Coordinates of C-alpha atoms in Angstrom, one line a residue:
M197 CA -19.1 -3.5 3.3
N198 CA -15.5 -4.7 4.3
S199 CA -15.9 -7.7 6.5
I200 CA -12.5 -7.2 8.4
I201 CA -13.7 -6.6 12.0
A202 CA -12.1 -4.8 14.6
I203 CA -12.2 -6.8 17.9
Q204 CA -11.3 -4.0 20.2
P205 CA -13.1 -1.1 19.5
R206 CA -11.1 1.8 18.4
A207 CA -12.0 5.6 17.6
V208 CA -11.8 6.5 13.9
T209 CA -11.9 9.8 12.9
R210 CA -12.8 9.5 9.5
R211 CA -14.0 6.4 7.0
T212 CA -14.1 6.7 3.3
L213 CA -15.4 4.3 0.4
G214 CA -13.0 6.5 -2.0
K215 CA -13.5 8.1 -5.3
K216 CA -13.7 5.8 -8.0
R217 CA -12.2 7.2 -11.4
G218 CA -12.0 4.6 -14.1
P219 CA -9.7 1.9 -13.2
I220 CA -8.6 3.8 -10.1
T221 CA -10.2 4.3 -6.6
R222 CA -8.4 7.2 -4.8
L223 CA -9.1 6.2 -0.9
M224 CA -6.8 9.2 0.4
S225 CA -5.2 12.2 -1.1
P226 CA -3.1 15.3 0.4
G227 CA -6.5 17.2 0.5
D228 CA -8.2 15.0 2.8
L229 CA -6.9 12.0 4.9
G230 CA -3.3 12.6 3.7
Q231 CA -3.1 15.8 5.5
Q232 CA -3.8 14.2 8.8
L233 CA -1.8 10.9 8.2
K234 CA 1.4 12.6 6.7
P235 CA 4.0 10.9 5.9
F236 CA 1.3 8.8 4.1
V237 CA -0.2 11.2 1.9
F238 CA -2.0 9.3 -1.2
L239 CA -3.5 5.7 -1.5
D240 CA -5.1 4.3 -4.4
Q241 CA -6.6 1.1 -5.1
F242 CA -6.4 0.2 -9.2
G243 CA -8.0 -2.7 -10.8
F244 CA -8.4 -3.2 -14.5
K245 CA -8.7 -6.0 -17.1
S246 CA -5.6 -6.4 -19.5
E247 CA -7.1 -5.7 -23.0
P248 CA -5.5 -4.6 -26.3
D249 CA -6.4 -1.0 -26.0
Q250 CA -5.5 -0.7 -22.2
K251 CA -2.1 1.1 -22.0
G252 CA -1.7 0.8 -18.3
F253 CA -0.1 3.6 -16.6
G254 CA 2.2 5.0 -19.2
M255 CA 5.6 6.6 -18.7
H256 CA 5.0 9.5 -16.2
P257 CA 7.0 11.4 -13.7
H258 CA 7.5 11.8 -10.0
S259 CA 9.6 14.1 -7.8
G260 CA 10.0 14.7 -4.0
I261 CA 8.0 11.8 -2.8
A262 CA 8.5 8.1 -2.9
T263 CA 5.8 5.3 -4.2
V264 CA 5.0 1.9 -2.9
T265 CA 3.1 -0.4 -5.1
Y266 CA 1.9 -3.5 -4.2
M267 CA 0.4 -6.0 -6.8
L268 CA -2.6 -8.2 -5.5
G269 CA -3.0 -9.7 -8.7
G270 CA -1.8 -10.0 -12.3
E271 CA 1.7 -8.9 -13.3
I272 CA 3.1 -5.6 -15.0
V273 CA 6.3 -4.8 -17.0
Y274 CA 8.1 -2.0 -15.6
E275 CA 10.9 0.5 -16.7
D276 CA 12.2 3.5 -14.8
T277 CA 14.9 6.2 -15.7
T278 CA 17.2 4.8 -13.2
G279 CA 18.0 2.3 -15.7
K280 CA 15.8 -0.5 -14.3
S281 CA 13.3 -2.8 -16.2
G282 CA 11.6 -6.1 -15.8
L283 CA 8.4 -8.1 -14.6
L284 CA 6.7 -7.4 -11.4
P285 CA 4.6 -10.6 -10.6
S286 CA 1.7 -10.7 -8.3
G287 CA 2.5 -10.4 -4.6
G288 CA 5.4 -8.2 -5.7
V289 CA 6.4 -4.9 -4.5
E290 CA 7.8 -1.5 -6.4
W291 CA 9.4 1.2 -4.2
M292 CA 10.3 4.3 -6.3
S293 CA 11.9 7.0 -4.1
A294 CA 11.7 9.8 -6.7
G295 CA 14.0 12.3 -5.3
N296 CA 14.9 15.2 -7.5
G297 CA 13.0 13.4 -10.1
V298 CA 12.1 10.2 -12.1
W299 CA 10.2 8.8 -14.8
H300 CA 8.2 5.2 -14.8
D301 CA 6.2 3.0 -16.7
A302 CA 3.9 0.1 -16.0
Q303 CA 2.3 -2.2 -18.5
P304 CA 0.0 -5.2 -18.1
A305 CA 1.8 -8.5 -18.8
G306 CA -0.5 -11.3 -20.2
S307 CA -4.1 -11.3 -20.1
T308 CA -4.8 -11.6 -16.2
A309 CA -6.7 -8.6 -14.3
I310 CA -4.3 -6.1 -12.7
T311 CA -5.1 -5.3 -9.2
G312 CA -3.2 -3.7 -6.2
F313 CA -2.6 -0.8 -4.1
Q314 CA -0.4 2.4 -4.5
L315 CA 0.7 4.4 -1.5
W316 CA 2.6 7.8 -1.8
I317 CA 4.7 8.7 0.9
A318 CA 6.1 12.3 1.7
L319 CA 10.0 11.8 1.9
P320 CA 12.2 13.8 4.7
A321 CA 13.5 16.9 3.5
A322 CA 17.0 15.7 3.2
Q323 CA 15.6 13.1 0.7
E324 CA 13.3 15.3 -1.4
N325 CA 16.0 16.3 -3.8
G326 CA 18.5 13.6 -3.5
P327 CA 18.9 10.7 -6.4
A328 CA 15.9 8.7 -7.4
N329 CA 16.4 5.1 -6.4
S330 CA 14.0 2.0 -7.0
V331 CA 13.4 -1.5 -5.6
Y332 CA 11.4 -4.3 -7.0
L333 CA 10.7 -7.4 -5.1
A334 CA 9.1 -10.6 -6.0
A335 CA 6.4 -12.0 -3.6
S336 CA 9.2 -14.4 -2.2
Q337 CA 11.5 -11.7 -1.4
V338 CA 8.7 -9.8 0.8
A339 CA 9.7 -10.3 4.3
Q340 CA 6.6 -11.9 6.3
E341 CA 5.8 -12.5 10.1
G342 CA 2.6 -14.8 10.4
P343 CA 0.0 -13.3 7.9
A344 CA 1.6 -10.1 7.9
Q345 CA 3.9 -9.2 4.9
V346 CA 6.1 -6.5 5.8
L347 CA 6.3 -4.0 2.8
L348 CA 8.2 -1.2 4.7
G349 CA 9.6 -1.0 8.3
R350 CA 9.4 -4.0 10.4
Y351 CA 7.0 -6.1 12.3
G352 CA 8.3 -8.8 14.7
K353 CA 11.5 -10.2 13.5
A354 CA 10.6 -9.7 9.8
Q355 CA 12.3 -6.4 8.3
S356 CA 11.7 -5.1 5.0
S357 CA 14.6 -4.9 2.6
I358 CA 13.3 -1.7 1.2
P359 CA 15.4 1.3 2.2
S360 CA 12.4 3.4 3.3
P361 CA 12.7 6.3 5.7
A362 CA 12.6 5.4 9.7
G363 CA 9.5 5.9 11.5
M364 CA 6.7 4.0 9.4
N365 CA 5.7 0.6 9.0
Y366 CA 3.4 -0.6 6.0
L367 CA 2.0 -4.1 6.2
A368 CA -0.1 -6.2 4.1
V369 CA -1.9 -8.8 6.1
H370 CA -4.1 -11.6 4.5
L371 CA -6.5 -13.1 7.0
K372 CA -8.7 -16.1 6.6
D373 CA -12.1 -16.9 7.7
G374 CA -12.0 -16.4 11.2
E375 CA -8.5 -15.6 11.6
H376 CA -7.4 -13.1 14.5
W377 CA -4.3 -10.8 14.0
R378 CA -2.8 -8.4 16.7
Y379 CA -0.7 -5.3 16.0
T380 CA 1.1 -3.4 18.9
P381 CA 2.7 -0.3 17.3
P382 CA 6.0 0.8 17.9
A383 CA 6.7 3.5 20.5
G384 CA 6.5 6.8 18.8
H385 CA 4.1 5.8 16.1
T386 CA 1.3 8.2 16.5
V387 CA -0.8 8.0 13.3
G388 CA -2.4 5.1 11.5
W389 CA -4.8 4.0 8.9
L390 CA -6.0 0.8 7.4
A391 CA -7.4 -0.2 4.3
G392 CA -9.2 -3.2 3.2
S393 CA -10.0 -5.4 0.1
Q394 CA -11.9 -8.5 -0.3
Q395 CA -11.7 -11.6 -2.9
R396 CA -14.7 -12.5 -4.8
T397 CA -13.3 -15.8 -5.7
P398 CA -9.6 -17.1 -5.1
G399 CA -6.9 -15.1 -6.5
R400 CA -9.6 -12.4 -7.8
W401 CA -9.7 -9.3 -5.8
R402 CA -12.8 -7.0 -6.3
P403 CA -11.5 -3.4 -7.2
D404 CA -14.7 -2.1 -6.7
R405 CA -15.0 -3.2 -3.0
C406 CA -12.1 -1.1 -1.7
G407 CA -13.3 -1.4 1.9
R408 CA -13.2 1.5 4.0
T409 CA -10.1 3.3 4.7
G410 CA -9.6 5.1 7.9
R411 CA -7.8 7.3 10.5
F412 CA -7.3 6.3 14.1
R413 CA -8.1 8.6 16.6
R414 CA -5.4 7.2 19.1
V415 CA -2.8 4.6 17.8
G416 CA -1.8 2.0 20.8
P417 CA -1.4 0.1 22.7
A418 CA -2.7 -2.8 20.3
H419 CA -5.1 -3.4 17.6
R420 CA -7.1 -6.5 17.2
F421 CA -8.7 -7.9 14.0
R422 CA -10.7 -10.8 13.0
G423 CA -11.1 -12.0 8.9
E424 CA -14.3 -12.9 7.5
R425 CA -14.2 -14.9 4.3
T426 CA -10.8 -13.9 2.7
D427 CA -9.5 -10.7 3.1
L428 CA -6.6 -8.2 2.7
L429 CA -5.7 -5.6 5.4
C430 CA -3.3 -2.9 4.7
V431 CA -2.0 -1.2 7.8
G432 CA 0.4 2.0 7.9
I433 CA 1.3 3.1 11.2
G434 CA 4.1 5.9 11.5
D435 CA 5.5 9.1 13.3
Q436 CA 3.5 12.0 12.5
A437 CA 5.3 14.3 10.1
S438 CA 5.6 18.0 10.0
P439 CA 3.4 19.6 7.8

């Protein structure tokens, strides 16, 4: 089980270990938790070894949504139809706002195992049919406050450079053994979830130990956590979007 512990008891409406399909563990989708957590609608944890017959994710389309890919380990070579291409290293973040349509591709680079999270976000109606845009950040370009990397939104004095819709924060929090972390959601943020992952050895994350993804019954005033061993806690908190 996930060893990130909530110090202050907090009612959770649902927990899941997800459904594993090959290299992907689906932690939430629009048909389950995503229905309750919109604008957060989809969450996968992926993990696979780089092998000669492993073709990565291949060129595939999206429209009307945004995806956020956070690399826990390994590197991928990316290309998208907005004209961008390059290398996304470990700790890097990809933001893809699909708008009225975009194709993108991600292939393993080198022999290191590839692990990470991909979150799908429902775009506001005004952006669903807008032009596609993408942002790729190296780990050094990701804003940070204490143990929290700010993938989207703001935490403390740190603000993500990604132009995501207002009203949501998405954080990746690395906690050492016994380390405490407290998060106070901004006013108006009424839905929240967390997902955890644990390292087996330094730099090697276990994709088959995705931790429990859960929806908070009540967001605020503060959430407190303590890490055991070496853990990653992904937290999404935001305004409830209309169905």
